[in-house]
Coordinates of C-alpha atoms in Angstrom, one line a residue:
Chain A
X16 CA 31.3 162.8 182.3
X17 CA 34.6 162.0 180.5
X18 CA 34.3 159.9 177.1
X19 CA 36.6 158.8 174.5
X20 CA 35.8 158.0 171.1
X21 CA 37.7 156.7 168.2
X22 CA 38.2 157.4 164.7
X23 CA 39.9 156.5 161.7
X24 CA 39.9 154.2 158.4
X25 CA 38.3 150.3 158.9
X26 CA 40.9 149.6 156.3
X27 CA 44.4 150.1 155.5
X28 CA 46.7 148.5 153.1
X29 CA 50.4 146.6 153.7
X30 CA 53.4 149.2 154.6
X31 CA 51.0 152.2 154.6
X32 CA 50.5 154.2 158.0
X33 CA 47.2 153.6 160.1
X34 CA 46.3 157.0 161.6
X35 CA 43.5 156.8 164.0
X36 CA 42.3 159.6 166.7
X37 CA 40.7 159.7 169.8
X38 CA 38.4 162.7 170.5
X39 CA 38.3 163.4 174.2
X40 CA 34.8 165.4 176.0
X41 CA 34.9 166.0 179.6
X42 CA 38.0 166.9 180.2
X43 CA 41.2 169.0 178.9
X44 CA 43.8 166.5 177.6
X45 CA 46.5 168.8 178.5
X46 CA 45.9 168.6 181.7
X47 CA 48.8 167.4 183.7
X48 CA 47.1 164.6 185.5
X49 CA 46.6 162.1 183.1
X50 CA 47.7 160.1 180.6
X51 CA 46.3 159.4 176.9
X52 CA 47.1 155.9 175.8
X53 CA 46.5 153.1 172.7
X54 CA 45.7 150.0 173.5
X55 CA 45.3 147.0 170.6
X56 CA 43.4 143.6 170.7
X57 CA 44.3 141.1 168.8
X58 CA 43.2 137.4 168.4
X59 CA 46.7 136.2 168.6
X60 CA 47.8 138.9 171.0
X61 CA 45.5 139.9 173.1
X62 CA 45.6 143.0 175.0
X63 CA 48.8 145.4 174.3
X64 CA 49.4 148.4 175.1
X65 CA 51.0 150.9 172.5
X66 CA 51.7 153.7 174.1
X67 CA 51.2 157.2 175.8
X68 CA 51.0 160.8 175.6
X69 CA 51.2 163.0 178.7
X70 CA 49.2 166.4 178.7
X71 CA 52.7 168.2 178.8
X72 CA 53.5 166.1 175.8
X73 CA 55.7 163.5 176.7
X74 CA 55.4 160.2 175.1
X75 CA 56.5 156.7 175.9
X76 CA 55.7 153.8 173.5
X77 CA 56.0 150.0 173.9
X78 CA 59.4 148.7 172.1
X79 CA 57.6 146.5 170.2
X80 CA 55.8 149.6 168.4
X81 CA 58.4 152.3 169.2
X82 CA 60.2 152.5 165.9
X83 CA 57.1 153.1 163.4
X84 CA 55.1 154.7 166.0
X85 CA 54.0 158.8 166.8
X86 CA 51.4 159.4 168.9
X87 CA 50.3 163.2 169.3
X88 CA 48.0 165.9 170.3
X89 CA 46.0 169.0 169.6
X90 CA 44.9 170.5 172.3
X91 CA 42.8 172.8 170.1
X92 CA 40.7 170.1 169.4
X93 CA 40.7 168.0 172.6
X94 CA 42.1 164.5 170.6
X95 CA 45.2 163.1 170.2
X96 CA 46.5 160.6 167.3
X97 CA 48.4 157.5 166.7
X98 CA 50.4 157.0 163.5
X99 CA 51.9 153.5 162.9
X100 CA 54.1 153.1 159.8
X101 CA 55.2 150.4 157.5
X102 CA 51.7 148.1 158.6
X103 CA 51.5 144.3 158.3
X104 CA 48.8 142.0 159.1
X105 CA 49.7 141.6 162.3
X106 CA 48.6 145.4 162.9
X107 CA 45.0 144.2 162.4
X108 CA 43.3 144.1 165.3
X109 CA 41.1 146.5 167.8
X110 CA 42.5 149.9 168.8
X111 CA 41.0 151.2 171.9
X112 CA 41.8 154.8 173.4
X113 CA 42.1 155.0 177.1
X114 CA 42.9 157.5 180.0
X115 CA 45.2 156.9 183.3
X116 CA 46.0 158.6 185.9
X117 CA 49.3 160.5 186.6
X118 CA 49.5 159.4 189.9
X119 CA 51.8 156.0 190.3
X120 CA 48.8 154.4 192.0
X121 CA 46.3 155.5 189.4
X122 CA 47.7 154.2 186.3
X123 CA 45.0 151.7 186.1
X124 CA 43.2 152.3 182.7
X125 CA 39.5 154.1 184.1
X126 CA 38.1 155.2 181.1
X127 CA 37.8 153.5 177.7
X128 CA 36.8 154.3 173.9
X129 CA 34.3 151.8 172.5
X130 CA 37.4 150.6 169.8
X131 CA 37.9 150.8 166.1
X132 CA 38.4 148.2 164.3
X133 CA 41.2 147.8 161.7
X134 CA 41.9 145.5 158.8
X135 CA 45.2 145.6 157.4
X136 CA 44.6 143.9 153.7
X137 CA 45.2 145.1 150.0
Chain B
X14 CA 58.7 143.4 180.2
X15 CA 56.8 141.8 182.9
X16 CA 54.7 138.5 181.7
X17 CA 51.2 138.2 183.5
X18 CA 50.2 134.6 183.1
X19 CA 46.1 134.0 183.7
X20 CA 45.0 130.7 185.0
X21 CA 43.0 128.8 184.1
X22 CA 42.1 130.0 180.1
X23 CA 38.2 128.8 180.9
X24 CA 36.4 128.4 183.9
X25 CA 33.1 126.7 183.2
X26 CA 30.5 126.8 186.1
X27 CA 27.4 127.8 186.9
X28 CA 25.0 131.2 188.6
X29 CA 25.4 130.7 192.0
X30 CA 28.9 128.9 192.5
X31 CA 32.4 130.5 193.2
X32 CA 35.3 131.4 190.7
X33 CA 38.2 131.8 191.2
X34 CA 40.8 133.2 188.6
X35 CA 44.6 133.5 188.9
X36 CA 47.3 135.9 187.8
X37 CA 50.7 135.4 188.1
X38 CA 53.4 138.0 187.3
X39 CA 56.7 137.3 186.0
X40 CA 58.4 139.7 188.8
X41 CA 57.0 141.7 191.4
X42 CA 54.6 144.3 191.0
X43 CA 54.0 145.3 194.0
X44 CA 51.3 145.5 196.5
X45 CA 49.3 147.7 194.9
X46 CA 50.1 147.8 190.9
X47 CA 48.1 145.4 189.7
X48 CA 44.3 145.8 188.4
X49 CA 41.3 143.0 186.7
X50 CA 39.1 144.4 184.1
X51 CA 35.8 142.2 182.8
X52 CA 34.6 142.3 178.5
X53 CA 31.8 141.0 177.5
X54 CA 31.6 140.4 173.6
X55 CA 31.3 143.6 171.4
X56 CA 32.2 146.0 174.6
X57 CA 35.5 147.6 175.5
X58 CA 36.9 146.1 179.0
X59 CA 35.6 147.9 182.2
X60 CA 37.8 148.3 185.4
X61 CA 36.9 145.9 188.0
X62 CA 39.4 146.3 190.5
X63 CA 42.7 148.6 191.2
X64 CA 45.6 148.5 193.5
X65 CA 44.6 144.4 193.8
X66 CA 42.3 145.2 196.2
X67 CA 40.2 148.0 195.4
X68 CA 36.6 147.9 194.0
X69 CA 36.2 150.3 190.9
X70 CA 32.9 152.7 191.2
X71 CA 29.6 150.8 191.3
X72 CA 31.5 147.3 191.4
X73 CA 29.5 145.0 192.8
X74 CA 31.1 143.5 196.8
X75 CA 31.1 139.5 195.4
X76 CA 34.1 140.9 193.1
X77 CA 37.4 140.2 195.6
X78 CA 40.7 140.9 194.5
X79 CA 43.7 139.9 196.8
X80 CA 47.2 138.7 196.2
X81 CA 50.5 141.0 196.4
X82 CA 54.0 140.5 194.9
X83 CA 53.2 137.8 191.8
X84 CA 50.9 136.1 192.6
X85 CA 47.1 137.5 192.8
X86 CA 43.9 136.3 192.3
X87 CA 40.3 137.7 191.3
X88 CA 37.4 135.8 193.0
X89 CA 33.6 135.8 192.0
X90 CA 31.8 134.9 194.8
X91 CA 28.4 133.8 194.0
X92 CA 28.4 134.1 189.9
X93 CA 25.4 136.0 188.6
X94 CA 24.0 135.3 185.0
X95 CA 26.1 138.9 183.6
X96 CA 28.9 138.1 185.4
X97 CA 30.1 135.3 182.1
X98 CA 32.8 137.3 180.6
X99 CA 36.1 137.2 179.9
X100 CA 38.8 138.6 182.7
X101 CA 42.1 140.1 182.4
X102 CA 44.7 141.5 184.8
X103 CA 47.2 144.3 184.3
X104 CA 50.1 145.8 185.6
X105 CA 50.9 149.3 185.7
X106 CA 54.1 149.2 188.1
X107 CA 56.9 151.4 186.8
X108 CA 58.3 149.3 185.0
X109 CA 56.9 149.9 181.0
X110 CA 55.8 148.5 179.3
X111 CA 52.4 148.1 180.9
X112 CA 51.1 144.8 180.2
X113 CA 48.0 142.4 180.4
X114 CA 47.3 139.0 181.0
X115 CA 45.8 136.9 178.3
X116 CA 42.7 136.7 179.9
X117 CA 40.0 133.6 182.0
X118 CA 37.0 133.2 180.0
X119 CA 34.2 132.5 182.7
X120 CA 31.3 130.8 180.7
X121 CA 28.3 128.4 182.1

């Protein structure tokens, strides 16, 4: 049974960096047939979706995050990360972790983490 | 970026009738890019439906998707008392970034 699960600071202050992580069971995240994504929530937003991180390493990220935003892995640990630079209130909101599907037709989002929630305040 | 527009933002009705809920992209996603997820409040999202069409595992039948192209719809066809949620769709064409709707809030 695959699960997700986030983890990372409930608070963070103006222009600092948010680093969260998601620690993956159930399956290898290097595998090479699925993708490892971030997905925010966000009264005023809604649902966005950050960015990914393939099991070979390649990354793609949403131009509204791209230029303040890593995201990584360690395979050695089965999690990858998400660092977001230079944070605002507008970065406070709910980050889920999620898997897709390599596969074009798969790239539906199957399997969430249960969220973290993060303030952005001094 | 492709906009996903949900309509209508609440549906209020009651166990028993029919809803209907609409998503209309921007461009074309194609036939099959296009899934619904439901959240109820404090819970991550849950996939519904994939490829428009397609029931996720243990979905329950009254949940239809249809629609191709833009336009597509999720219907609810006899609404249970744990069905009152909030909906969204989602495109994951290749064109990135993947995006969501802003989401039908079903409530009695």
């Amino acid at each position: 049974q695959v699960q997700l699960q986030e983890s990372g600071p409930g608070l963070v202050k103006p222009s600092q960096t948010l680093s969260l992580t998601c620690s993956v069971s159930g399956v290898s995240i290097s595998s090479s047939d699925y993708y490892w994504s971030w997905i925010r929530q966000a009264p005023g937003t809604g649902l966005e979706w950050i960015g990914y991180i393939h099991g070979s390493g390649t990354t793609h990220y949403n131009p509204s995050f791209e230029s303040r935003l890593i995201i990584s892995m360690d395979t050695s640990k089965n999690h990858f990360s998400l660092k977001l630079t230079s944070v605002t209130d507008g970065d406070t909101g709910l980050y889920y972790c999620v898997r897709s599907h390599l596969r074009p037709s798969l790239r539906y989002f199957d399997i969430w983490g249960q969220g973290t929630q993060v303030t952005v305040s001094s | 970026e492709i906009v996903l527009t949900q309509s209508p933002g609440t549906l209020s009705l009651s166990p028993g009738e029919r809803a209907t809920l609409s998503c209309r992209a921007s461009q074309s996603v194609g036939t099959i890019y296009l899934a619904w997820y439901q959240q109820k409040p404090g819970q991550a999202p849950r996939l519904l439906i994939y490829g428009a069409s397609t029931r996720a595992t243990g979905i329950p039948d009254r949940f239809i998707g249809s629609g191709s192209g833009t336009d597509f719809t999720l219907t609810i066809s006899r609404l249970e008392p744990e069905d009152f949620a909030v909906y969204y769709c989602q495109q994951y064409s290749g064109s990135l970034p993947w995006t969501f709707g802003q989401g039908t809030k079903v409530e009695i």
